Amino acid sequence: MAQQAGLPPSSTALLTDHYELTMLASALHDASANRDCVFEVFARSLPEGRRFGVVAGTARVLEAITEFRFTDADLAHLESAGVVDRSTVDWLADFEFTGDIDGYPEGELYFPGSPIFTVHAPFAQAVLLETLVLSVFNHDCAVASAAARMSSAAKSRPLIEMGGRRTHEYAAVAAARAAYLAGFAATSNLEAGSRYGIPTRGTVAHAFMMLHDTEEDAFRAQVAALGTDTTLLVDTYDISVGIDTAIRVAGPELGAIRIDSGDVGVLARQAREQLDSLGARDTRIIVSGDLDEHAIAALRAEPVDAFGVGTSVVTGSGAPTANLVYKLVEVNGKPVTKRSEHKESRGGRKSAVRRLKSTGTAREEIVHPAGNPPNTGPHDQVVPTALMRGGRPVDDLSTLEDSRNRLRNRLVSLPWEGLKLSKGEPAIATVFG
Amino acid sequence: MAQQAGLPPSSTALLTDHYELTMLASALHDASANRDCVFEVFARSLPEGRRFGVVAGTARVLEAITEFRFTDADLAHLESAGVVDRSTVDWLADFEFTGDIDGYPEGELYFPGSPIFTVHAPFAQAVLLETLVLSVFNHDCAVASAAARMSSAAKSRPLIEMGGRRTHEYAAVAAARAAYLAGFAATSNLEAGSRYGIPTRGTVAHAFMMLHDTEEDAFRAQVAALGTDTTLLVDTYDISVGIDTAIRVAGPELGAIRIDSGDVGVLARQAREQLDSLGARDTRIIVSGDLDEHAIAALRAEPVDAFGVGTSVVTGSGAPTANLVYKLVEVNGKPVTKRSEHKESRGGRKSAVRRLKSTGTAREEIVHPAGNPPNTGPHDQVVPTALMRGGRPVDDLSTLEDSRNRLRNRLVSLPWEGLKLSKGEPAIATVFG
């Protein structure tokens, strides 16, 4: 407990389950630790009713693996707490990951069985990464998969992620990143702005209104500090009075108003009429307050210019985890499976080809043994790519903007029913070839 | 982006929403920033059907507030990204929180309207803490509230939290802490062990079994490294064969077996009979695999000695966020409310008394104006306590063990129907006195 109590640890190595270290200790004991292994991250199924998943977190995982080293404090804890014996601690002191990783690029779609992240390394190395890899992917994919549905529902109207307060303080930063990857225009989270270069947005909360003696005082203070191209929050008292006051204070050049409560569809229509009648035809209307993809879709016909989305996006809109697993599929070149499982668990290293129609619409996901690709047509795409070689990320890793663009294109490639918000089957079938 | 890309930031100050800083900038502009304010954290309602909430995260919040300082890198970002103007940046350079905080001690129960955390400071200080305070409480209370239901369902049988892989990598650490506070016996998360002194547990995953040529080889390697008081995972292939092999390898002194799949109730009964017939009467049976509070309760009659719980506890078992809010309730000594809200939002600084029967059973939660307590009976308890004075945590803050003990006692104080797992009303009514 040497680090400052309120700040996160200085290494990622203990973001790990106890059993990974006891497996290591046991495997070092009988030398099986050196066996050449392939572990695969995949989803046996999508969350109930979801039609696609979005790969997110890949860049975060690769960074975390690169930094996966046991500090002296980590090692001292493992020994003093009796997690592993001294010889295992000594082995860990020199640990660094030197293996190879292939996987779906960030922003790619995935379906049941898609091999989104394939780790090839000696058992001792690959087993230690299980929890960290799954934590990042299960969180980030859950958020991005929900966020992509919201982006699709909003069409071209911008979404602002503002849910940081509804989730763990560091999960909030990753959630902002995942939402941006999935098409959100901006976030309220300043750390995500600083760390990932994501645009941040915000003006005032109701507290600022209530701090002042009158709504007008509050608007005047805000406009004096932030200019007329700001967003005035008009629903603290009476919305209609609030809009009148807002335009009186800021003039018709006011940037936007925000409505955060009530039946926002009806209120937005009334607000649009009122703003227009006041000559504020370019003043935009931003709505927020418990919106999810269904509410966003329902507001499509309303004069809403942007959406603020909180709880639903950071909690995966009903599916807070992606339920991805990290499974050993190959040992010393031979496929392995857990025999008590049914056929949805397939041994052996795999790759995947996405079959596309000539129009670019996806037809099916072929998951096949890595060395044995199917015949491909001219439009089919090999999905996995090299992500890490010898423990170093490859040079041409996707940037966040690349991943965002990739997802935008991939969503267009889905069969039309794949973007329906209702519950259904995966948009394309996975075929094990 | 000066810090290592995969590690969290070195300050907590940007775990904040953009609008808190623009509010600050605007309030500095008209000097309302100095107004004496009281903000209150409370839940308008519990998650649907929940009968109580558990306060968790208080110690984490207080630590985060103590460390809430803007680093040079933070300030440079805020200026270069245009979040606030230079004079606000200069003001932030000297920021530290110097206010007072009262609240429910960690491990206390809460109900709708309970003032669990009351911040008293100038607006400029208190407003900046909103997102960080809510992130910690909304996450930790959600996990602890779900975990307490599981503890209650498990009665005296130990629960092991093993869900870190299903949530963000740092949320996992906080979730382990919240689950331990709520009665879990241990966690799989090593960082939680190192940081908070929580017991950690783990042995092997199926990957370890599949790494070896035979189940027997795997068991032998594990017992050689970890001793016979370990837990052998018997469901990789055939459970009945697995148990025979386990006892043959480890002897009847084997510590435990773990079953992670299938109808664990039936399997546990069969396993108990088989273990007993092999003379392994003291070998415990640990079950895991998609357990939630309902599954745990359903296993009460089965010979299960301990439960491993993953996804459901770290995702709040259907309620991944506590929906706590941080509301301005008083300015310069005068109550304020958002007039568009209904009566569930009450202005003014508040405190609370829990009325208890002579038997110690809770009767109701009285939330009252801070300076105007109700008449109390001999068994009634004032709930909030001092947490921070002048920006420093008070000396006698609860330790994690204190909080754990407090919650254990408080759960006993609930009316019996308050511990029912079915959906219902809050266990006691909140009365605004």
Coordinates of C-alpha atoms in Angstrom, one line a residue, chain A residues 173 176-177 180-181 184-187 189-201 399-401 404, chain B residues 1-3 14 77 80-81 83:
Chain A
V173 CA -12.7 7.6 -19.0
A176 CA -15.9 8.1 -23.1
R177 CA -13.3 6.6 -25.4
Y180 CA -16.4 8.3 -29.2
L181 CA -15.1 5.3 -31.1
F184 CA -20.4 10.0 -30.3
A185 CA -19.2 13.5 -31.1
A186 CA -17.9 14.5 -27.7
T187 CA -17.8 13.7 -24.0
N189 CA -15.2 13.8 -19.3
L190 CA -12.1 16.0 -19.1
E191 CA -9.7 13.1 -18.5
A192 CA -10.8 11.5 -21.7
G193 CA -10.2 14.8 -23.5
S194 CA -6.7 15.1 -22.1
R195 CA -5.7 11.5 -22.5
Y196 CA -7.3 10.6 -25.9
G197 CA -7.9 14.0 -27.5
I198 CA -11.6 13.5 -27.6
P199 CA -13.6 16.8 -27.8
T200 CA -15.2 17.8 -24.5
R201 CA -18.4 19.7 -24.0
T399 CA -5.5 5.3 -34.2
L400 CA -8.7 6.1 -32.4
E401 CA -9.9 8.1 -35.5
R404 CA -14.0 5.3 -35.5
Chain B
M1 CA -0.7 12.9 -22.5
A2 CA 2.5 12.9 -20.6
Q3 CA 1.8 9.9 -18.4
L14 CA -9.8 15.7 -14.5
H77 CA -4.7 20.8 -21.1
S80 CA -4.9 24.6 -24.6
A81 CA -8.2 22.8 -25.1
V83 CA -12.1 24.5 -21.5

